[in-house]
PDB file of C-alpha atoms in Angstrom:
ATOM      1  CA  MET O   1      24.340  -2.007 -24.719  1.00 62.00           C
ATOM      2  CA  LEU O   2      21.515   0.270 -23.670  1.00 64.00           C
ATOM      3  CA  GLN O   3      22.245   2.816 -26.659  1.00 72.00           C
ATOM      4  CA  GLU O   4      22.230  -0.694 -28.897  1.00 69.00           C
ATOM      5  CA  LEU O   5      18.880  -1.370 -27.347  1.00 68.00           C
ATOM      6  CA  SER O   6      17.484   1.892 -27.887  1.00 72.00           C
ATOM      7  CA  GLU O   7      18.365   1.950 -31.260  1.00 77.00           C
ATOM      8  CA  SER O   8      15.885  -1.143 -32.068  1.00 78.00           C
ATOM      9  CA  ASP O   9      13.367   0.351 -29.538  1.00 82.00           C
ATOM     10  CA  SER O  10       9.899   0.421 -31.839  1.00 84.00           C
ATOM     11  CA  LYS O  11      11.313  -3.052 -32.350  1.00 86.00           C
ATOM     12  CA  TRP O  12      11.521  -4.126 -28.785  1.00 83.00           C
ATOM     13  CA  ARG O  13       7.751  -3.062 -28.435  1.00 87.00           C
ATOM     14  CA  GLN O  14       6.358  -4.784 -31.380  1.00 89.00           C
ATOM     15  CA  ILE O  15       7.972  -7.606 -29.980  1.00 88.00           C
ATOM     16  CA  ALA O  16       6.346  -7.614 -26.927  1.00 88.00           C
ATOM     17  CA  LEU O  17       2.862  -7.034 -28.405  1.00 89.00           C
ATOM     18  CA  ASN O  18       3.245  -9.469 -30.394  1.00 90.00           C
ATOM     19  CA  ILE O  19       4.066 -11.798 -26.839  1.00 88.00           C
ATOM     20  CA  CYS O  20       1.708 -10.050 -24.936  1.00 86.00           C
ATOM     21  CA  LYS O  21      -0.968  -8.682 -27.070  1.00 86.00           C
ATOM     22  CA  ASP O  22      -1.345  -5.569 -25.122  1.00 85.00           C
ATOM     23  CA  LYS O  23       0.275  -2.397 -25.837  1.00 88.00           C
ATOM     24  CA  SER O  24       0.281  -1.098 -21.623  1.00 88.00           C
ATOM     25  CA  LEU O  25       1.229  -4.590 -21.021  1.00 87.00           C
ATOM     26  CA  ALA O  26       3.916  -4.400 -23.878  1.00 88.00           C
ATOM     27  CA  ASP O  27       5.360  -0.885 -22.504  1.00 89.00           C
ATOM     28  CA  ASP O  28       5.408  -2.147 -19.586  1.00 88.00           C
ATOM     29  CA  ILE O  29       7.617  -5.168 -20.322  1.00 88.00           C
ATOM     30  CA  VAL O  30      10.238  -3.140 -22.539  1.00 88.00           C
ATOM     31  CA  GLN O  31      10.434  -0.584 -19.471  1.00 87.00           C
ATOM     32  CA  ASP O  32      11.548  -3.548 -17.446  1.00 87.00           C
ATOM     33  CA  MET O  33      13.305  -5.128 -19.877  1.00 84.00           C
ATOM     34  CA  TYR O  34      15.467  -1.626 -19.975  1.00 83.00           C
ATOM     35  CA  PHE O  35      15.968  -1.613 -16.596  1.00 83.00           C
ATOM     36  CA  LYS O  36      17.119  -5.495 -16.340  1.00 81.00           C
ATOM     37  CA  LEU O  37      19.502  -5.060 -18.834  1.00 79.00           C
ATOM     38  CA  VAL O  38      21.580  -2.072 -17.632  1.00 76.00           C
ATOM     39  CA  ASP O  39      24.096  -4.377 -15.071  1.00 73.00           C
ATOM     40  CA  TYR O  40      23.737  -7.468 -17.301  1.00 75.00           C
ATOM     41  CA  PRO O  41      27.326  -8.252 -19.182  1.00 73.00           C
ATOM     42  CA  ARG O  42      27.564  -7.528 -22.350  1.00 70.00           C
ATOM     43  CA  GLU O  43      29.749 -10.487 -22.503  1.00 72.00           C
ATOM     44  CA  ASN O  44      27.503 -13.362 -21.978  1.00 69.00           C
ATOM     45  CA  ILE O  45      25.668 -12.534 -24.798  1.00 71.00           C
ATOM     46  CA  ARG O  46      25.716 -14.099 -28.420  1.00 74.00           C
ATOM     47  CA  SER O  47      23.188 -12.575 -30.009  1.00 76.00           C
ATOM     48  CA  LEU O  48      20.797  -9.188 -28.879  1.00 76.00           C
ATOM     49  CA  VAL O  49      17.604  -9.982 -30.569  1.00 79.00           C
ATOM     50  CA  PRO O  50      16.890 -13.783 -29.551  1.00 83.00           C
ATOM     51  CA  PHE O  51      18.068 -13.343 -25.771  1.00 81.00           C
ATOM     52  CA  VAL O  52      15.913  -9.651 -25.689  1.00 82.00           C
ATOM     53  CA  THR O  53      12.879 -11.902 -26.739  1.00 86.00           C
ATOM     54  CA  VAL O  54      13.203 -14.592 -24.475  1.00 87.00           C
ATOM     55  CA  VAL O  55      13.913 -12.260 -21.407  1.00 86.00           C
ATOM     56  CA  MET O  56      10.787  -9.885 -22.425  1.00 88.00           C
ATOM     57  CA  ARG O  57       8.903 -13.429 -22.625  1.00 90.00           C
ATOM     58  CA  ARG O  58       9.795 -14.932 -18.935  1.00 90.00           C
ATOM     59  CA  MET O  59       8.516 -11.085 -18.082  1.00 88.00           C
ATOM     60  CA  ALA O  60       5.286 -11.713 -19.883  1.00 88.00           C
ATOM     61  CA  ILE O  61       4.920 -15.159 -17.964  1.00 88.00           C
ATOM     62  CA  ASN O  62       5.248 -13.588 -14.737  1.00 87.00           C
ATOM     63  CA  ILE O  63       3.278 -10.841 -14.388  1.00 83.00           C
ATOM     64  CA  TYR O  64       0.549 -13.501 -16.379  1.00 82.00           C
ATOM     65  CA  ASN O  65       1.328 -15.375 -13.117  1.00 82.00           C
ATOM     66  CA  LYS O  66       1.436 -12.637 -10.812  1.00 80.00           C
ATOM     67  CA  LYS O  67      -2.246 -11.748 -12.071  1.00 74.00           C
ATOM     68  CA  LYS O  68      -3.218 -15.297 -11.194  1.00 69.00           C
ATOM     69  CA  ASP O  69      -1.959 -15.422  -7.805  1.00 62.00           C
ATOM     70  CA  THR O  70      -3.749 -11.994  -7.076  1.00 60.00           C
ATOM     71  CA  SER O  71      -7.461 -13.024  -8.435  1.00 56.00           C
ATOM     72  CA  LEU O  72     -10.688 -11.242  -6.722  1.00 58.00           C
ATOM     73  CA  THR O  73     -12.553 -12.786  -4.202  1.00 59.00           C
ATOM     74  CA  THR O  74     -16.470 -11.496  -4.207  1.00 59.00           C
ATOM     75  CA  PHE O  75     -18.470 -11.214  -1.273  1.00 57.00           C
ATOM     76  CA  HIS O  76     -21.977 -12.532  -3.419  1.00 58.00           C
ATOM     77  CA  TYR O  77     -22.436 -15.222  -0.322  1.00 57.00           C
ATOM     78  CA  LEU O  78     -22.890 -11.801   1.945  1.00 54.00           C
ATOM     79  CA  GLU O  79     -26.449 -11.116   2.250  1.00 59.00           C
ATOM     80  CA  SER O  80     -26.133  -8.202   3.678  1.00 59.00           C
ATOM     81  CA  ASN O  81     -23.564  -6.013   4.995  1.00 58.00           C
ATOM     82  CA  ASP O  82     -25.853  -3.623   7.202  1.00 60.00           C
ATOM     83  CA  ASN O  83     -25.525  -5.889   9.873  1.00 60.00           C
ATOM     84  CA  ALA O  84     -22.084  -6.373  10.344  1.00 61.00           C
ATOM     85  CA  PHE O  85     -21.302  -2.314  11.322  1.00 69.00           C
ATOM     86  CA  GLU O  86     -23.979  -2.463  14.135  1.00 75.00           C
ATOM     87  CA  PRO O  87     -22.227  -2.328  17.583  1.00 74.00           C
ATOM     88  CA  ASP O  88     -23.216  -4.457  20.286  1.00 81.00           C
ATOM     89  CA  ASP O  89     -24.492  -3.222  23.410  1.00 84.00           C
ATOM     90  CA  TYR O  90     -20.461  -3.097  24.956  1.00 84.00           C
ATOM     91  CA  GLU O  91     -19.071  -1.117  22.240  1.00 83.00           C
ATOM     92  CA  GLN O  92     -22.324   1.403  22.052  1.00 86.00           C
ATOM     93  CA  GLU O  93     -21.609   1.991  25.900  1.00 88.00           C
ATOM     94  CA  ILE O  94     -18.395   3.136  24.884  1.00 85.00           C
ATOM     95  CA  LEU O  95     -19.452   5.277  22.127  1.00 84.00           C
ATOM     96  CA  ASP O  96     -22.259   6.999  24.779  1.00 88.00           C
ATOM     97  CA  ASN O  97     -19.425   7.238  27.396  1.00 88.00           C
ATOM     98  CA  ALA O  98     -16.929   9.096  24.716  1.00 88.00           C
ATOM     99  CA  ALA O  99     -19.654  11.683  23.978  1.00 89.00           C
ATOM    100  CA  LEU O 100     -19.717  12.664  27.598  1.00 90.00           C
ATOM    101  CA  LEU O 101     -15.973  13.906  27.378  1.00 91.00           C
ATOM    102  CA  THR O 102     -15.228  17.307  27.583  1.00 91.00           C
ATOM    103  CA  TRP O 103     -13.836  19.078  24.736  1.00 89.00           C
ATOM    104  CA  SER O 104     -10.196  19.308  26.066  1.00 88.00           C
ATOM    105  CA  GLU O 105     -10.039  15.372  27.073  1.00 90.00           C
ATOM    106  CA  ARG O 106     -11.237  14.736  23.283  1.00 89.00           C
ATOM    107  CA  GLU O 107      -8.359  16.797  22.027  1.00 89.00           C
ATOM    108  CA  LEU O 108      -5.764  15.416  24.117  1.00 90.00           C
ATOM    109  CA  LEU O 109      -7.042  11.546  23.445  1.00 89.00           C
ATOM    110  CA  GLU O 110      -6.793  12.182  20.051  1.00 89.00           C
ATOM    111  CA  GLU O 111      -3.395  14.229  20.126  1.00 89.00           C
ATOM    112  CA  VAL O 112      -2.033  11.340  21.953  1.00 90.00           C
ATOM    113  CA  TYR O 113      -2.384   9.130  19.408  1.00 87.00           C
ATOM    114  CA  ASP O 114      -0.154  11.101  17.002  1.00 87.00           C
ATOM    115  CA  ARG O 115       1.944  12.489  19.163  1.00 88.00           C
ATOM    116  CA  SER O 116       4.302  11.720  22.467  1.00 89.00           C
ATOM    117  CA  TYR O 117       3.450  13.429  26.146  1.00 88.00           C
ATOM    118  CA  ARG O 118       6.837  15.541  25.633  1.00 88.00           C
ATOM    119  CA  GLU O 119       6.149  16.601  22.671  1.00 89.00           C
ATOM    120  CA  ILE O 120       2.331  17.838  23.644  1.00 87.00           C
ATOM    121  CA  GLU O 121       4.349  19.122  26.624  1.00 88.00           C
ATOM    122  CA  GLU O 122       6.313  20.796  23.978  1.00 89.00           C
ATOM    123  CA  ILE O 123       3.654  22.389  21.487  1.00 87.00           C
ATOM    124  CA  TYR O 124       0.912  23.110  24.008  1.00 85.00           C
ATOM    125  CA  ASN O 125       2.966  24.256  27.436  1.00 89.00           C
ATOM    126  CA  ILE O 126       0.896  21.664  29.640  1.00 87.00           C
ATOM    127  CA  ASP O 127       2.875  19.317  32.499  1.00 90.00           C
ATOM    128  CA  HIS O 128       3.435  16.049  30.748  1.00 86.00           C
ATOM    129  CA  CYS O 129       2.747  14.108  33.671  1.00 90.00           C
ATOM    130  CA  HIS O 130      -1.069  16.507  34.058  1.00 90.00           C
ATOM    131  CA  SER O 131      -1.412  15.314  30.427  1.00 90.00           C
ATOM    132  CA  PHE O 132      -0.909  11.635  30.866  1.00 91.00           C
ATOM    133  CA  ARG O 133      -2.568  11.767  34.341  1.00 92.00           C
ATOM    134  CA  LYS O 134      -6.278  13.468  32.125  1.00 92.00           C
ATOM    135  CA  VAL O 135      -5.310  10.771  29.256  1.00 91.00           C
ATOM    136  CA  ARG O 136      -5.733   8.270  31.642  1.00 92.00           C
ATOM    137  CA  LYS O 137      -8.983   9.785  33.638  1.00 92.00           C
ATOM    138  CA  ALA O 138     -10.212  10.052  30.447  1.00 92.00           C
ATOM    139  CA  ARG O 139     -10.008   5.823  29.108  1.00 91.00           C
ATOM    140  CA  ASN O 140     -11.274   5.017  32.576  1.00 92.00           C
ATOM    141  CA  LYS O 141     -14.378   7.671  31.561  1.00 91.00           C
ATOM    142  CA  ILE O 142     -14.759   5.695  28.618  1.00 90.00           C
ATOM    143  CA  LEU O 143     -14.429   2.337  30.141  1.00 88.00           C
ATOM    144  CA  ASN O 144     -16.636   3.147  32.814  1.00 83.00           C
ATOM    145  CA  LYS O 145     -13.652   2.283  35.357  1.00 60.00           C
TER     146      LYS O 145
END
């Protein structure tokens, strides 16, 4: 069946172009039509052209409906985005405390978010209990506890 479809590929692309009026979208619809009809049984199809036309029309309708659902939202109601990124007093205190950490504490905190304590032990040859204590101490230092 795919061989029959591929023999008249230009005809399918022209039909899809007549349906959706967009060349790239028509190419996408024809490709999707090929994928959809790969496993479709040939016995269920009486005539190929009307069947393929209906399938492509339904695909185009589905694509247009998806585009309606994903409409863009605008932020015209926001006066300024600058105020949204100003840290409040508590956040600023955390940022200031993070600047007081030593370089080894900072590196270890970054590694903990990517790896487990056992992996850190294997890579850097540091005892995992020691690295756990050091991370806990650094977190407490940041939070001022």
